[in-house]
Short mmCIF file of C-alpha atoms in Angstrom, two decimals:
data_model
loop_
_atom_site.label_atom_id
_atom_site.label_comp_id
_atom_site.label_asym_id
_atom_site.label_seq_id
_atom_site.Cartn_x
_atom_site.Cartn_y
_atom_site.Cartn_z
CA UNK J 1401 129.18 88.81 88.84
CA UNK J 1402 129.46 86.92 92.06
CA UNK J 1403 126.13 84.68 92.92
CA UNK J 1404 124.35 83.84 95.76
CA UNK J 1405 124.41 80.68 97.77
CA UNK J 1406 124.76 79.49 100.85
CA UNK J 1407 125.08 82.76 102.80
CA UNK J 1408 123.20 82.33 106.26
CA UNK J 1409 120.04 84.16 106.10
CA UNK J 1410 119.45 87.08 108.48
CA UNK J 1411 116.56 87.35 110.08
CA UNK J 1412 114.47 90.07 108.93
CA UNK J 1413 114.46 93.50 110.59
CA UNK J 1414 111.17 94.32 112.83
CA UNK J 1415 108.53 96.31 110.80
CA UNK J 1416 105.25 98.17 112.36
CA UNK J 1417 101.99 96.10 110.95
CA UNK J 1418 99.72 98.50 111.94
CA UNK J 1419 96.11 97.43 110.86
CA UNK J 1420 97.26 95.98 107.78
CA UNK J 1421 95.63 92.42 108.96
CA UNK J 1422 91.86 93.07 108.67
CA UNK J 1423 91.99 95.36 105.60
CA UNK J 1424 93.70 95.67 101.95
CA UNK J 1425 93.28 97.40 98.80
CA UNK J 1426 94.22 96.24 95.52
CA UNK J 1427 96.02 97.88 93.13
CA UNK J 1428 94.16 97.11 89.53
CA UNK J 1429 94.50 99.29 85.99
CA UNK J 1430 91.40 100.99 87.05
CA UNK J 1431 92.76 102.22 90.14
CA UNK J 1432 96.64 101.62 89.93
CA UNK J 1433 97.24 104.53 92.98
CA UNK J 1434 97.71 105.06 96.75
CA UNK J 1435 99.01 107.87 98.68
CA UNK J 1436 101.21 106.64 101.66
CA UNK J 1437 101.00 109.70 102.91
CA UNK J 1438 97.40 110.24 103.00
CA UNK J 1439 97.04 107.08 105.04
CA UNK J 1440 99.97 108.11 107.27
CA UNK J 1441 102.28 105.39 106.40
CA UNK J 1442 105.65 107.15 105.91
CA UNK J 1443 107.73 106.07 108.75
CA UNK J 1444 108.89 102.93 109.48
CA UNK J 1445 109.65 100.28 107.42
CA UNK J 1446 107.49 99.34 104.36
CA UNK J 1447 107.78 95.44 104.06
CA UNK J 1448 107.38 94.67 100.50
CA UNK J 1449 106.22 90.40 99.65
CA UNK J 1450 106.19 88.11 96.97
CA UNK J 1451 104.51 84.93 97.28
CA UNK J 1452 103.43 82.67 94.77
CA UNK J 1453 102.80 78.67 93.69
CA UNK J 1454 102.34 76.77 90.42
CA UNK J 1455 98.41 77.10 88.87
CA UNK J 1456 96.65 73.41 89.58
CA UNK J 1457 95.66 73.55 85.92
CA UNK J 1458 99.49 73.21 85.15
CA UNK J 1459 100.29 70.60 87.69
CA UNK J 1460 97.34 68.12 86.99
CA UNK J 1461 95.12 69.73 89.82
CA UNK J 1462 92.23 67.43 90.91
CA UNK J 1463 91.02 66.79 87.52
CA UNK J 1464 92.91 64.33 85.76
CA UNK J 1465 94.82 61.12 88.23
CA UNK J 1466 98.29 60.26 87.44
CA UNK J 1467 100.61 57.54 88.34
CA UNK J 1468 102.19 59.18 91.88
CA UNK J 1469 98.23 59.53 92.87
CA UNK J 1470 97.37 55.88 92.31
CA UNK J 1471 100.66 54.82 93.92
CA UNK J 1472 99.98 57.05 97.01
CA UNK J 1473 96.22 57.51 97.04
CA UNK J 1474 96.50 59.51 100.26
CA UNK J 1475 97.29 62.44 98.44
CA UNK J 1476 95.24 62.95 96.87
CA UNK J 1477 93.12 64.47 100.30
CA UNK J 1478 96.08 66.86 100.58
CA UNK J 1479 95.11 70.77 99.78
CA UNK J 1480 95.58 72.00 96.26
CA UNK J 1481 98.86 74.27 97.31
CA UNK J 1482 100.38 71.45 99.05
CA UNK J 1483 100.34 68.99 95.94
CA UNK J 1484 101.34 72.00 94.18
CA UNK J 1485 104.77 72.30 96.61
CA UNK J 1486 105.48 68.38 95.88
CA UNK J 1487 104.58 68.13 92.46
CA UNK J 1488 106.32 71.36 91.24
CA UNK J 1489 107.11 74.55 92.73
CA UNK J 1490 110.18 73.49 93.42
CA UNK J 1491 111.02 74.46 89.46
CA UNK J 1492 110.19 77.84 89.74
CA UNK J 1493 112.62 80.23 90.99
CA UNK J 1494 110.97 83.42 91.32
CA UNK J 1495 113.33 86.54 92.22
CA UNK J 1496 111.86 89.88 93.92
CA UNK J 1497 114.62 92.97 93.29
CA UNK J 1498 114.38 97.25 93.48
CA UNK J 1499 115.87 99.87 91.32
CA UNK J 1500 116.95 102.70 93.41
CA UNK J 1501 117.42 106.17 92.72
CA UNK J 1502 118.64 108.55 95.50
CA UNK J 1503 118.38 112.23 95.68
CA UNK J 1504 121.94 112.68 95.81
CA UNK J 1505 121.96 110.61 92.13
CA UNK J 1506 122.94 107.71 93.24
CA UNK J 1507 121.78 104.23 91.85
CA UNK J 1508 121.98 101.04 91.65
CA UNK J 1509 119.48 97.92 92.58
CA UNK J 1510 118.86 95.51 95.21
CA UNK J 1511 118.64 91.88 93.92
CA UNK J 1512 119.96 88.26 95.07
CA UNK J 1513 122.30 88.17 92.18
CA UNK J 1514 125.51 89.34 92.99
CA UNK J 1515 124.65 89.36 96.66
CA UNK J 1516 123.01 92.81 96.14
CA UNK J 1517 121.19 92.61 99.54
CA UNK J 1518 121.08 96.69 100.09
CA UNK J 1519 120.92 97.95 103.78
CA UNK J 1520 118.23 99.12 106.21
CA UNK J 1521 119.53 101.59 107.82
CA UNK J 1522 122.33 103.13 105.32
CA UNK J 1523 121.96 103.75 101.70
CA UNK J 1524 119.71 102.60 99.84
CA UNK J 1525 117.66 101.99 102.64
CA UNK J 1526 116.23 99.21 100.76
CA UNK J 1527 117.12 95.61 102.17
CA UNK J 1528 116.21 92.11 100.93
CA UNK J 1529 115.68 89.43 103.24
CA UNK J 1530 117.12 86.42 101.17
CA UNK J 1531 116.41 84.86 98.38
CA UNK J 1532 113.66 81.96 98.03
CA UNK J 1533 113.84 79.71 95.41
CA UNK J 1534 111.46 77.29 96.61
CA UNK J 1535 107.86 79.61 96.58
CA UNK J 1536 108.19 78.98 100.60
CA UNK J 1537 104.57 80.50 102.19
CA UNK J 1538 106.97 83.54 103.27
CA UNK J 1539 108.30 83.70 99.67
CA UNK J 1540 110.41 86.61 99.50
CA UNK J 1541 110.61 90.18 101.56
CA UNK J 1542 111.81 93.73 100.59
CA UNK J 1543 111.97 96.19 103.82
CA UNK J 1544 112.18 99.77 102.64
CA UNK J 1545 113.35 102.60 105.49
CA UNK J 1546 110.35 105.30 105.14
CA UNK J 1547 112.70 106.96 108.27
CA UNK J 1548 114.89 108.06 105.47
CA UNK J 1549 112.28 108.97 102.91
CA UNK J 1550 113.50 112.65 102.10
CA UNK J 1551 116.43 110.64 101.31
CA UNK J 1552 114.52 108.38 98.15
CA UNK J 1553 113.77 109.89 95.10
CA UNK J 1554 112.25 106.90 93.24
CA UNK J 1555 111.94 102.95 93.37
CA UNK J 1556 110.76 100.45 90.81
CA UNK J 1557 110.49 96.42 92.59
CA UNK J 1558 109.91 94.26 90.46
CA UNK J 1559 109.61 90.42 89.36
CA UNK J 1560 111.94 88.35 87.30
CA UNK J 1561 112.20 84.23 86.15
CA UNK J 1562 115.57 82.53 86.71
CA UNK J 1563 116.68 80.52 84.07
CA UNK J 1564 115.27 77.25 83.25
CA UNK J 1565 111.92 78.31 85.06
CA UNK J 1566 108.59 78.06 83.66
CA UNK J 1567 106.90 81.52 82.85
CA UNK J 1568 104.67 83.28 84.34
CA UNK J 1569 101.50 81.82 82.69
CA UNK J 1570 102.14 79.22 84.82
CA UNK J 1571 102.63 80.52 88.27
CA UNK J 1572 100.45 82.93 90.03
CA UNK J 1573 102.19 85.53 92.04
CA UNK J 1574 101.36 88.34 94.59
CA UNK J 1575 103.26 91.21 95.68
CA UNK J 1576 101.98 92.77 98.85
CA UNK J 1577 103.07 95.63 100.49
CA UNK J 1578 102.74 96.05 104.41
CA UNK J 1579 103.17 99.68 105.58
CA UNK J 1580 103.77 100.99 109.25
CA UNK J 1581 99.99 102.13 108.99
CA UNK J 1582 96.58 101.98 106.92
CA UNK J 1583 95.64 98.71 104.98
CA UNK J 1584 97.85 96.25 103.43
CA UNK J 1585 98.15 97.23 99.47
CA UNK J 1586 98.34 93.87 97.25
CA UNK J 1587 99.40 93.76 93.52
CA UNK J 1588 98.50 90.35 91.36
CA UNK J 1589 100.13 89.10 88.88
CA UNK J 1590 97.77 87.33 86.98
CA UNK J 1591 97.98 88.12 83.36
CA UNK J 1592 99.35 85.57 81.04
CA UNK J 1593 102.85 85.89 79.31
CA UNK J 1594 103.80 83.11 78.19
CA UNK J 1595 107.46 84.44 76.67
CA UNK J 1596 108.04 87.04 79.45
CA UNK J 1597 111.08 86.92 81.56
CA UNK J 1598 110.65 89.89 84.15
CA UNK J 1599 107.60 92.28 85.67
CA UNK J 1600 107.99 95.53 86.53
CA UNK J 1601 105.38 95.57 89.59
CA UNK J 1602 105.31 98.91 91.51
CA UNK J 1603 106.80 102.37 91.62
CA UNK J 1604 107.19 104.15 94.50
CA UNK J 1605 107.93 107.78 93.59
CA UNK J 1606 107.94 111.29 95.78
CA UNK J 1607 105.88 113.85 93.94
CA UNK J 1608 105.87 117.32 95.70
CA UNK J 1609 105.62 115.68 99.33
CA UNK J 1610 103.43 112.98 98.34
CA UNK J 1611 104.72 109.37 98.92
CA UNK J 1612 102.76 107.64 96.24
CA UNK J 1613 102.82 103.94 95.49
CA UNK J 1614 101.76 103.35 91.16
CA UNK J 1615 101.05 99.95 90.26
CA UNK J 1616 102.50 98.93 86.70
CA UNK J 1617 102.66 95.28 86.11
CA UNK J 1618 104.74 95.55 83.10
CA UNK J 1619 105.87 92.57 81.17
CA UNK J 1620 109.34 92.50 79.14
CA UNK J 1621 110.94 89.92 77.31
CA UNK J 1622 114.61 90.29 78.66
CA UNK J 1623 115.88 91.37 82.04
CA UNK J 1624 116.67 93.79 84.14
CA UNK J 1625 118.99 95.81 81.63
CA UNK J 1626 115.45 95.82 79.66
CA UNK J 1627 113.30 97.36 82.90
CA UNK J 1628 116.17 99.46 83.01
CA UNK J 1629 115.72 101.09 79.48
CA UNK J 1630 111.83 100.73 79.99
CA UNK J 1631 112.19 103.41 83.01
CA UNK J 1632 115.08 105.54 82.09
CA UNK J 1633 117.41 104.08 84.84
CA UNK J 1634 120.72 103.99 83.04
CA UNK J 1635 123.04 101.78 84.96
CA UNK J 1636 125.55 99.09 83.28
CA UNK J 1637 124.19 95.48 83.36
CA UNK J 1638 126.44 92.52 83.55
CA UNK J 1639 125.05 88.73 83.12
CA UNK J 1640 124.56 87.07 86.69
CA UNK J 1641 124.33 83.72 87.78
CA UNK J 1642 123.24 81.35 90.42
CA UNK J 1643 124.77 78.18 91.60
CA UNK J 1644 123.05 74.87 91.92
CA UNK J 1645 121.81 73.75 95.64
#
């Protein structure tokens, strides 16, 4: 499988924010469910983020000094997420990707491995931005076409480690989804897995009309070939790799 690196990043299409900056709702196992369509936020473009950093209790935080600190004292007035950048995030390669299913049957995912960047405005109507290996503050961006919702049968975006990457015990990681009207919708990934390798985060599934995001924040052990026998996708997996920077 080819691997990406080095393409020049496009910017991102334009999405509609709506009000989605002075409310949310979280998505939590008590109430894992929104209607998009209830709030009126199926046209458009969806824009779908993952953010996250290294926890300070994994990168020495304020609590205990170390050697760079009493070298460079000045750092030690920097912010928490900012030490967090210089000390280690740089190690963790976090990768956002989709499973699509169309209502014509066809499948397939979106995903920086292989270059699997999708398309706006043609099948799947699911496009990634690029792919952040860094845990930038924009982290990484899914746009999904609501235009061409009748068009979507089901999605599943979700979370995976690159190898060589600490797990996700020791990062903390938010998806948050922007739509084209109504409150932002944010998803945490907070629970500790030590061993896991990839999260299954959302679904996003049309039930008799009804666009309805369903949290899931499932753990798995493997990859995406295991999310794909998890939820019934059925496509053929092939390993994938990235080259060095």
């Amino acid at each position: 499988m080819a691997f990406w690196d080095g393409l020049r990043r496009e910017r991102g299409p334009h999405f509609d924010s709506g009000n989605a900056a002075s409310n949310s709702i979280e998505l939590t196992k008590r109430h894992p469910v929104v209607s998009l369509t209830k709030q009126g936020a199926t046209t458009g473009n969806l824009r779908v983020n993952l953010s996250w950093r290294m926890r300070t209790s994994d990168i020495g935080g304020r609590s205990r000094p170390n050697a760079s600190l009493l070298r460079h004292p000045l750092r030690a007035l920097q912010p928490d997420v900012v030490q967090a950048h210089t000390q280690g995030v740089v190690n963790v390669d976090l990768d956002l990707g989709c499973l699509y299913e169309l209502t014509d049957g066809s499948k397939g995912v979106v995903q920086p491995l292989g270059s699997l960047f999708g398309g706006l405005n043609e099948p799947p109507y699911v496009q990634l931005s690029g792919d952040d290996r860094f845990g930038a503050p924009s982290g990484e961006t899914i746009f999904i076409n609501l235009d061409h919702r009748e068009k979507i049968k089901r999605l599943l975006v979700f979370v995976y480690i690159y190898d060589q990457t600490p797990a996700f015990d020791r990062t903390h990681a938010i998806v948050t989804l922007y739509p084209s009207n109504g409150p932002r919708i944010e998803i945490q990934l907070e629970e500790r897995h030590p061993q896991a390798r990839s999260c299954a985060v959302f679904s996003v599934e049309n039930i008799k009309g009804d666009l309805v995001v369903r949290r899931e924040v499932k753990f798995v052990y493997g990859f995406q070939a295991e999310l794909d026998r998890l939820y019934g996708w059925g496509l053929q997996w092939g390993r994938g790799y990235k080259s060095k920077i």
